[in-house]
CSV table of C-alpha atoms in Angstrom, one decimal:
chain,number,residue,atom,x,y,z
A,1,MET,CA,72.6,14.8,-56.4
A,2,ALA,CA,72.9,12.7,-59.5
A,3,SER,CA,73.1,8.9,-59.5
A,4,THR,CA,76.7,7.6,-59.4
A,5,THR,CA,75.9,3.9,-59.3
A,6,SER,CA,76.2,3.0,-63.0
A,7,SER,CA,80.0,2.6,-62.9
A,8,ILE,CA,80.3,1.3,-59.4
A,9,PRO,CA,80.4,-2.6,-58.9
A,10,LEU,CA,77.6,-4.1,-56.9
A,11,GLY,CA,78.4,-4.0,-53.2
A,12,GLU,CA,80.9,-1.1,-53.4
A,13,LEU,CA,80.1,2.5,-52.7
A,14,SER,CA,81.2,5.6,-54.5
A,15,GLU,CA,82.9,8.3,-52.5
A,16,GLU,CA,79.7,10.3,-52.6
A,17,HIS,CA,77.7,7.4,-51.1
A,18,GLU,CA,80.4,6.6,-48.5
A,19,LEU,CA,80.3,10.2,-47.4
A,20,LEU,CA,76.6,10.0,-47.0
A,21,ARG,CA,76.9,6.8,-45.0
A,22,GLN,CA,79.4,8.4,-42.6
A,23,THR,CA,77.2,11.5,-42.2
A,24,VAL,CA,74.1,9.5,-41.4
A,25,ARG,CA,76.0,7.2,-39.0
A,26,LYS,CA,77.3,10.3,-37.1
A,27,PHE,CA,73.8,11.6,-36.7
A,28,ALA,CA,72.4,8.2,-35.8
A,29,GLU,CA,75.1,7.6,-33.1
A,30,SER,CA,75.1,11.1,-31.6
A,31,GLU,CA,71.4,12.1,-31.8
A,32,VAL,CA,69.3,8.9,-32.3
A,33,ALA,CA,71.1,6.2,-30.3
A,34,PRO,CA,70.8,8.1,-27.0
A,35,ARG,CA,67.0,8.3,-27.5
A,36,ALA,CA,66.3,4.8,-28.8
A,37,PHE,CA,65.5,3.2,-25.5
A,38,GLU,CA,63.3,6.2,-24.5
A,39,ILE,CA,61.4,6.1,-27.7
A,40,ASP,CA,60.7,2.4,-27.3
A,41,ARG,CA,59.8,2.7,-23.6
A,42,GLU,CA,57.6,5.8,-23.9
A,43,ASP,CA,56.0,4.8,-27.2
A,44,GLU,CA,55.9,8.4,-28.4
A,45,PHE,CA,56.5,9.6,-31.9
A,46,PRO,CA,59.9,11.4,-32.0
A,47,HIS,CA,58.7,14.6,-33.6
A,48,ASP,CA,62.0,16.4,-32.9
A,49,LEU,CA,64.1,13.8,-34.6
A,50,TYR,CA,61.7,13.7,-37.5
A,51,ARG,CA,62.1,17.4,-38.0
A,52,ARG,CA,65.8,17.1,-37.5
A,53,MET,CA,66.0,14.6,-40.3
A,54,GLY,CA,64.1,17.0,-42.4
A,55,GLU,CA,66.6,19.7,-41.7
A,56,LEU,CA,69.5,17.4,-42.6
A,57,GLY,CA,67.8,16.4,-45.8
A,58,PHE,CA,67.3,12.8,-45.0
A,59,LEU,CA,63.5,12.9,-45.5
A,60,GLY,CA,63.8,14.5,-48.9
A,61,LEU,CA,66.8,12.6,-50.3
A,62,ASN,CA,64.9,11.2,-53.3
A,63,VAL,CA,62.7,14.3,-53.8
A,64,PRO,CA,63.8,16.4,-56.9
A,65,GLU,CA,65.7,19.5,-56.0
A,66,GLU,CA,62.9,21.7,-57.5
A,67,HIS,CA,60.6,20.4,-54.9
A,68,GLY,CA,62.9,20.9,-51.9
A,69,GLY,CA,64.8,17.7,-51.9
A,70,SER,CA,68.3,16.5,-52.9
A,71,GLY,CA,67.5,14.5,-56.0
A,72,ALA,CA,69.5,11.6,-54.7
A,73,ASP,CA,69.2,8.0,-55.9
A,74,GLU,CA,67.5,5.0,-54.3
A,75,LEU,CA,70.8,3.6,-53.2
A,76,SER,CA,71.4,6.8,-51.1
A,77,MET,CA,68.1,6.2,-49.3
A,78,SER,CA,68.9,2.5,-48.7
A,79,ILE,CA,72.2,3.5,-47.1
A,80,THR,CA,70.5,6.1,-45.0
A,81,LEU,CA,67.9,3.7,-43.7
A,82,GLU,CA,70.4,1.0,-42.9
A,83,GLU,CA,72.4,3.4,-40.8
A,84,LEU,CA,69.4,4.7,-39.0
A,85,ALA,CA,68.0,1.2,-38.3
A,86,ARG,CA,71.3,0.1,-36.8
A,87,VAL,CA,70.3,2.2,-33.8
A,88,SER,CA,66.5,2.7,-34.1
A,89,GLY,CA,64.0,0.9,-36.3
A,90,THR,CA,61.4,3.4,-35.3
A,91,VAL,CA,63.4,6.4,-36.5
A,92,ALA,CA,64.3,4.6,-39.7
A,93,ASN,CA,60.7,3.8,-40.2
A,94,ALA,CA,59.6,7.4,-39.8
A,95,CYS,CA,62.2,8.4,-42.5
A,96,LEU,CA,61.0,5.8,-45.0
A,97,LEU,CA,57.4,6.9,-44.5
A,98,ALA,CA,58.3,10.4,-45.6
A,99,LYS,CA,60.3,9.0,-48.6
A,100,LEU,CA,57.4,6.8,-49.8
A,101,GLN,CA,54.7,9.4,-49.6
A,102,SER,CA,56.6,12.3,-51.1
A,103,GLU,CA,57.7,10.0,-53.9
A,104,LEU,CA,54.1,8.8,-54.6
A,105,ILE,CA,52.8,12.4,-54.6
A,106,ALA,CA,55.7,13.6,-56.7
A,107,LYS,CA,55.0,10.9,-59.3
A,108,ARG,CA,51.2,10.9,-59.4
A,109,GLY,CA,50.2,14.3,-58.2
A,110,THR,CA,49.2,17.4,-60.1
A,111,PRO,CA,51.7,20.4,-60.1
A,112,GLU,CA,49.6,22.0,-57.4
A,113,GLN,CA,49.5,18.9,-55.2
A,114,ILE,CA,53.3,18.6,-55.6
A,115,ARG,CA,53.9,22.2,-54.7
A,116,THR,CA,51.5,22.0,-51.7
A,117,TYR,CA,52.7,18.8,-50.1
A,118,VAL,CA,56.0,17.5,-51.2
A,119,PRO,CA,58.4,20.3,-50.0
A,120,ARG,CA,56.7,20.2,-46.6
A,121,ILE,CA,57.0,16.4,-46.3
A,122,ALA,CA,60.7,16.7,-47.3
A,123,ALA,CA,61.3,19.4,-44.7
A,124,GLY,CA,59.7,17.4,-41.9
A,125,GLU,CA,56.8,19.9,-41.5
A,126,LEU,CA,54.1,17.5,-42.6
A,127,ILE,CA,53.5,13.8,-41.7
A,128,CYS,CA,51.8,11.9,-44.5
A,129,LEU,CA,50.6,8.4,-44.2
A,130,ILE,CA,49.3,5.8,-46.7
A,131,ALA,CA,45.9,4.4,-45.8
A,132,VAL,CA,45.4,1.1,-47.7
A,133,THR,CA,45.2,-1.7,-45.1
A,134,GLU,CA,41.7,-2.3,-43.6
A,135,PRO,CA,40.5,-4.7,-40.8
A,136,GLY,CA,39.5,-7.1,-43.5
A,137,ALA,CA,42.0,-6.3,-46.2
A,138,GLY,CA,45.7,-6.5,-45.7
A,139,SER,CA,47.9,-8.1,-48.4
A,140,ASP,CA,44.7,-8.5,-50.6
A,141,VAL,CA,44.8,-4.8,-51.6
A,142,ALA,CA,42.1,-5.2,-54.3
A,143,SER,CA,39.5,-6.1,-51.7
A,144,VAL,CA,39.4,-2.8,-49.8
A,145,LYS,CA,35.9,-1.7,-48.8
A,146,THR,CA,36.4,2.0,-48.2
A,147,SER,CA,34.1,3.8,-50.6
A,148,ALA,CA,34.2,7.1,-52.4
A,149,LYS,CA,31.0,8.3,-54.0
A,150,ARG,CA,30.4,11.2,-56.3
A,151,THR,CA,28.7,14.2,-54.9
A,152,GLY,CA,27.8,17.5,-56.4
A,153,SER,CA,31.0,19.1,-55.0
A,154,GLY,CA,33.4,16.2,-55.2
A,155,TRP,CA,33.6,12.9,-53.3
A,156,LYS,CA,32.2,11.5,-50.1
A,157,LEU,CA,34.4,8.9,-48.4
A,158,ASN,CA,33.4,6.2,-45.9
A,159,GLY,CA,35.4,3.4,-44.4
A,160,THR,CA,37.9,2.3,-41.8
A,161,LYS,CA,41.7,1.9,-42.2
A,162,ALA,CA,43.8,-0.1,-39.8
A,163,PHE,CA,47.5,-0.2,-38.7
A,164,MET,CA,48.4,3.1,-40.3
A,165,THR,CA,52.0,4.1,-39.5
A,166,ALA,CA,51.8,7.5,-37.9
A,167,GLY,CA,48.0,7.3,-38.0
A,168,ALA,CA,47.7,9.0,-34.6
A,169,VAL,CA,49.9,11.9,-35.6
A,170,GLY,CA,49.6,12.2,-39.4
A,171,GLU,CA,48.2,15.3,-40.9
A,172,LEU,CA,47.6,14.0,-44.4
A,173,ALA,CA,46.6,10.6,-45.7
A,174,VAL,CA,46.8,8.9,-49.1
A,175,VAL,CA,43.6,7.0,-49.0
A,176,LEU,CA,42.8,4.1,-51.3
A,177,ALA,CA,39.0,3.9,-51.9
A,178,ARG,CA,36.6,2.1,-54.1
A,179,THR,CA,35.0,4.5,-56.7
A,180,ASP,CA,33.4,1.8,-58.9
A,181,PRO,CA,32.0,-1.2,-57.0
A,182,ALA,CA,31.5,-3.2,-60.2
A,183,ALA,CA,35.0,-2.7,-61.6
A,184,GLY,CA,37.1,-4.8,-59.2
A,185,GLY,CA,40.7,-3.7,-59.0
A,186,ARG,CA,40.1,-1.2,-61.7
A,187,GLY,CA,37.5,0.6,-59.6
A,188,LEU,CA,39.9,2.0,-57.0
A,189,THR,CA,41.2,5.6,-56.7
A,190,THR,CA,43.7,7.3,-54.4
A,191,PHE,CA,42.8,10.5,-52.6
A,192,LEU,CA,44.7,13.1,-50.6
A,193,VAL,CA,42.7,13.5,-47.4
A,194,PRO,CA,43.6,15.9,-44.6
A,195,LYS,CA,43.1,15.2,-40.9
A,196,SER,CA,40.0,16.8,-39.6
A,197,PRO,CA,41.0,20.1,-37.8
A,198,ASP,CA,38.2,20.1,-35.3
A,199,GLY,CA,36.9,16.5,-35.0
A,200,ASP,CA,34.2,17.0,-37.7
A,201,PRO,CA,34.4,13.9,-39.9
A,202,ALA,CA,33.1,15.8,-42.9
A,203,LYS,CA,36.3,17.9,-43.0
A,204,GLY,CA,38.8,15.0,-42.9
A,205,PHE,CA,39.8,11.7,-41.4
A,206,LEU,CA,39.7,11.0,-37.7
A,207,ALA,CA,42.4,9.0,-35.9
A,208,ASP,CA,41.3,6.0,-33.9
A,209,HIS,CA,43.0,4.7,-30.8
A,210,LYS,CA,46.8,4.2,-31.0
A,211,GLU,CA,47.8,0.5,-31.3
A,212,GLN,CA,50.0,-1.0,-28.7
A,213,LEU,CA,52.6,-2.9,-30.8
A,214,MET,CA,55.1,-5.5,-29.8
A,215,GLY,CA,57.9,-3.7,-31.6
A,216,MET,CA,58.6,-0.6,-33.6
A,217,ARG,CA,57.1,1.4,-30.7
A,218,GLY,CA,56.9,5.1,-31.1
A,219,LEU,CA,55.5,5.1,-34.6
A,220,ALA,CA,52.0,6.2,-33.5
A,221,THR,CA,50.4,3.4,-35.4
A,222,ALA,CA,46.6,3.8,-35.4
A,223,GLY,CA,43.6,3.2,-37.5
A,224,ILE,CA,41.7,6.1,-39.2
A,225,THR,CA,38.0,6.6,-39.9
A,226,LEU,CA,36.3,8.2,-42.8
A,227,GLN,CA,32.7,9.1,-42.1
A,228,ASP,CA,30.9,11.1,-44.9
A,229,THR,CA,34.3,12.8,-45.4
A,230,LEU,CA,34.1,15.3,-48.2
A,231,VAL,CA,36.9,16.1,-50.6
A,232,SER,CA,37.0,17.9,-53.9
A,233,ASP,CA,38.3,16.7,-57.3
A,234,GLU,CA,41.5,18.5,-56.5
A,235,HIS,CA,42.2,15.9,-53.8
A,236,VAL,CA,42.2,13.0,-56.3
A,237,LEU,CA,45.7,11.6,-56.6
A,238,GLY,CA,46.4,10.3,-60.1
A,239,GLU,CA,43.7,9.2,-62.4
A,240,PRO,CA,40.4,7.9,-61.1
A,241,GLY,CA,40.3,4.1,-61.3
A,242,ARG,CA,44.1,3.8,-61.2
A,243,GLY,CA,44.5,3.7,-57.5
A,244,LEU,CA,45.4,0.0,-57.3
A,245,GLY,CA,48.4,0.7,-59.5
A,246,ASN,CA,49.4,3.6,-57.3
A,247,ALA,CA,49.3,1.5,-54.2
A,248,LEU,CA,51.1,-1.5,-55.7
A,249,GLY,CA,53.8,0.8,-57.1
A,250,SER,CA,54.3,2.3,-53.7
A,251,PHE,CA,54.6,-1.2,-52.2
A,252,ASN,CA,57.3,-2.2,-54.8
A,253,ASN,CA,59.2,0.9,-53.7
A,254,GLY,CA,58.5,0.2,-50.1
A,255,ARG,CA,60.0,-3.3,-50.3
A,256,ILE,CA,63.4,-1.9,-51.1
A,257,VAL,CA,63.3,0.4,-48.1
A,258,ILE,CA,61.8,-2.2,-45.7
A,259,ALA,CA,64.6,-4.5,-46.8
A,260,SER,CA,67.1,-1.7,-46.0
A,261,LEU,CA,65.6,-1.2,-42.6
A,262,ALA,CA,65.7,-4.9,-41.9
A,263,LEU,CA,69.3,-5.0,-43.0
A,264,GLY,CA,70.1,-2.2,-40.5
A,265,LEU,CA,68.4,-4.1,-37.7
A,266,ALA,CA,70.4,-7.2,-38.4
A,267,ALA,CA,73.6,-5.2,-38.6
A,268,GLY,CA,72.8,-3.5,-35.3
A,269,ALA,CA,72.2,-6.8,-33.6
A,270,HIS,CA,75.4,-8.2,-35.0
A,271,ASP,CA,77.4,-5.2,-33.8
A,272,ALA,CA,76.0,-5.7,-30.3
A,273,CYS,CA,76.9,-9.4,-30.4
A,274,LEU,CA,80.4,-8.8,-31.4
A,275,GLU,CA,81.0,-6.3,-28.6
A,276,TYR,CA,79.3,-8.7,-26.1
A,277,ALA,CA,81.3,-11.7,-27.3
A,278,ARG,CA,84.6,-9.8,-26.9
A,279,ASP,CA,83.8,-8.6,-23.4
A,280,ARG,CA,81.7,-11.2,-21.7
A,281,GLU,CA,83.6,-14.1,-20.0
A,282,ALA,CA,82.4,-17.5,-19.0
A,283,PHE,CA,84.5,-20.5,-17.8
A,284,SER,CA,87.6,-18.3,-17.7
A,285,GLN,CA,87.5,-17.2,-21.3
A,286,ARG,CA,85.5,-14.7,-23.4
A,287,ILE,CA,82.4,-16.3,-24.9
A,288,GLY,CA,83.6,-15.3,-28.4
A,289,ASP,CA,86.2,-18.1,-28.1
A,290,PHE,CA,83.5,-20.7,-28.0
A,291,GLN,CA,82.8,-22.3,-31.3
A,292,ALA,CA,79.0,-22.3,-30.9
A,293,VAL,CA,79.1,-18.5,-30.6
A,294,GLN,CA,81.6,-18.1,-33.4
A,295,PHE,CA,79.4,-20.1,-35.8
A,296,MET,CA,76.4,-17.9,-35.0
A,297,LEU,CA,78.5,-14.8,-35.6
A,298,ALA,CA,79.9,-16.1,-38.8
A,299,ASP,CA,76.5,-17.1,-40.2
A,300,ALA,CA,75.2,-13.6,-39.3
A,301,CYS,CA,78.1,-12.0,-41.1
A,302,VAL,CA,77.5,-14.0,-44.3
A,303,GLU,CA,73.7,-13.5,-44.3
A,304,ILE,CA,74.0,-9.7,-43.6
A,305,ASP,CA,76.4,-9.3,-46.5
A,306,ALA,CA,74.2,-11.4,-48.8
A,307,ALA,CA,71.2,-9.3,-47.8
A,308,ARG,CA,73.0,-6.1,-48.5
A,309,LEU,CA,73.9,-7.3,-52.0
A,310,LEU,CA,70.3,-8.1,-52.7
A,311,VAL,CA,69.1,-4.8,-51.4
A,312,ARG,CA,71.7,-2.8,-53.4
A,313,ARG,CA,70.9,-4.7,-56.5
A,314,ALA,CA,67.2,-3.8,-56.3
A,315,ALA,CA,68.1,-0.2,-55.5
A,316,GLN,CA,70.5,0.1,-58.5
A,317,LEU,CA,68.0,-1.5,-60.8
A,318,LYS,CA,65.4,1.1,-59.8
A,319,ASP,CA,68.0,3.9,-60.2
A,320,ALA,CA,68.8,2.6,-63.7
A,321,GLY,CA,65.1,2.7,-64.7
A,322,ALA,CA,65.0,-1.1,-65.1
A,323,PRO,CA,62.2,-3.4,-63.8
A,324,PHE,CA,62.9,-4.1,-60.2
A,325,ALA,CA,59.7,-5.6,-58.7
A,326,LEU,CA,61.1,-9.2,-58.5
A,327,GLN,CA,64.4,-8.1,-57.0
A,328,ALA,CA,62.6,-5.8,-54.5
A,329,SER,CA,60.5,-8.8,-53.3
A,330,GLN,CA,63.6,-11.0,-53.1
A,331,ALA,CA,65.5,-8.4,-51.1
A,332,LYS,CA,62.5,-7.8,-48.7
A,333,LEU,CA,62.0,-11.5,-48.2
A,334,PHE,CA,65.6,-12.4,-47.5
A,335,ALA,CA,66.6,-9.3,-45.5
A,336,SER,CA,63.6,-9.5,-43.2
A,337,ASP,CA,64.2,-13.2,-42.6
A,338,VAL,CA,67.8,-12.5,-41.9
A,339,ALA,CA,66.9,-9.8,-39.5
A,340,VAL,CA,64.7,-12.2,-37.5
A,341,ARG,CA,67.3,-15.0,-37.5
A,342,VAL,CA,70.2,-12.7,-36.5
A,343,ALA,CA,68.1,-11.0,-33.8
A,344,THR,CA,67.0,-14.3,-32.4
A,345,ASN,CA,70.6,-15.6,-32.2
A,346,ALA,CA,71.6,-12.2,-30.7
A,347,VAL,CA,69.3,-12.7,-27.8
A,348,GLN,CA,70.7,-16.2,-27.4
A,349,ILE,CA,74.3,-15.0,-27.4
A,350,HIS,CA,73.4,-12.4,-24.7
A,351,GLY,CA,71.8,-15.1,-22.6
A,352,GLY,CA,69.6,-14.0,-19.7
A,353,TYR,CA,70.7,-10.4,-20.2
A,354,GLY,CA,69.4,-10.5,-23.8
A,355,TYR,CA,65.9,-11.1,-22.5
A,356,THR,CA,65.9,-7.9,-20.4
A,357,LYS,CA,64.7,-4.5,-21.5
A,358,ASP,CA,68.2,-3.2,-20.8
A,359,ALA,CA,69.6,-5.1,-23.8
A,360,VAL,CA,69.5,-3.4,-27.2
A,361,VAL,CA,69.1,-6.9,-28.8
A,362,GLU,CA,65.8,-7.4,-27.0
A,363,ARG,CA,64.4,-4.3,-28.8
A,364,ILE,CA,65.8,-5.3,-32.1
A,365,TYR,CA,64.3,-8.8,-31.6
A,366,ARG,CA,60.8,-7.2,-31.3
A,367,ASP,CA,61.4,-4.7,-34.1
A,368,ALA,CA,62.6,-7.2,-36.6
A,369,LYS,CA,59.5,-9.3,-36.6
A,370,LEU,CA,57.4,-6.5,-38.2
A,371,THR,CA,59.7,-6.5,-41.3
A,372,GLN,CA,58.4,-10.0,-42.2
A,373,ILE,CA,54.8,-8.7,-42.1
A,374,TYR,CA,54.3,-5.2,-43.5
A,375,GLU,CA,54.6,-4.1,-47.1
A,376,GLY,CA,53.4,-7.5,-48.0
A,377,THR,CA,54.0,-10.5,-45.8
A,378,ASN,CA,56.9,-12.8,-46.6
A,379,GLN,CA,54.4,-15.4,-47.7
A,380,ILE,CA,53.1,-12.9,-50.3
A,381,GLN,CA,56.7,-12.2,-51.4
A,382,ARG,CA,57.1,-15.8,-52.2
A,383,VAL,CA,53.9,-15.7,-54.3
A,384,ILE,CA,55.2,-12.7,-56.1
A,385,ILE,CA,58.5,-14.3,-56.8
A,386,ALA,CA,56.8,-17.5,-58.0
A,387,ARG,CA,54.6,-15.5,-60.4
A,388,HIS,CA,57.7,-14.0,-62.0
A,389,LEU,CA,59.1,-17.5,-62.4
A,390,LEU,CA,55.8,-18.9,-63.7
A,391,PRO,CA,53.9,-16.0,-65.3
A,392,LYS,CA,51.1,-18.4,-66.4
A,393,ALA,CA,50.1,-22.0,-65.8
A,394,GLY,CA,52.5,-24.2,-67.7
A,395,GLY,CA,54.8,-21.2,-68.5
A,396,LYS,CA,58.5,-21.6,-68.9
């Protein structure tokens, strides 16, 4: 699927993109929405929906056709994630995980690594996670402590990673580890590390306990442990010493998709509010006739549209091969803040019912908060944006 965005004005969709949006929405409403409450309540990774997205081609949208994907553009994935997140942030998150890891391996991997892993990720047959965050290193990626030391047969890895999406169910991890302690950020390397098949830490990573999260439940978030884990040179992803660039590049890509997910959460909350405002009555009239409610709905409408424009601009810049890091940070910052504001007002509009587990806006309220934290906190996004504005002290 070739990019069709170059001649389409920002904010408008081509026929191809509109058809994709309708296709994803149909799947989301018919197959994901009926499961959304269950996924959140049971906190179990939706393996069947993950594989189903692989069958439908959603997981491999951006994967080149020769590697089992559709070769679609970034805007296509953004549209897909928005539609999925309207009904389930968790399912959208599972989809973007596959997108980011398949893209990273396809970009940095050897031909053999690409053949081995990318088609399986795109098909939903393999869950791959990125292992960067540590108990003492979150946004400060360059300070990771996990080590990788040369051995006669390859590398020996030791360290602990925290808050890995799909860490409890993943079968392959892209691990960022320090290979040169004296080289700072230039001494980091990425490795493709399988999960230990039998609990022997020498054969792969071990999953720690699953985290009990406030929102985005069902993602099987967990830490992983590397304890004298042995990998060969064939498991090095990209050039040794270039791992920080690999991780940061993945984060730039991730900010577009996290922004798309946040946008979908905001849109889902707004949809629920519009329905509730039309049906719920108080003081002998529907609550949507009260100006206080109308203003919240109007503000949400404007902010969601503004967020969508920022997200699509970042996606189209990436598709055009232009620099997009600044625009990705802007989109992630604004869309995630919008998601939290819209979800907060959505609970308020729903009143006491909105504070119950039966209300979809209660789940969105909890899910939305995470979008301000991961893939670089919103405070970090402001730092990134400021650095683009002021590249050096006294710069213009």
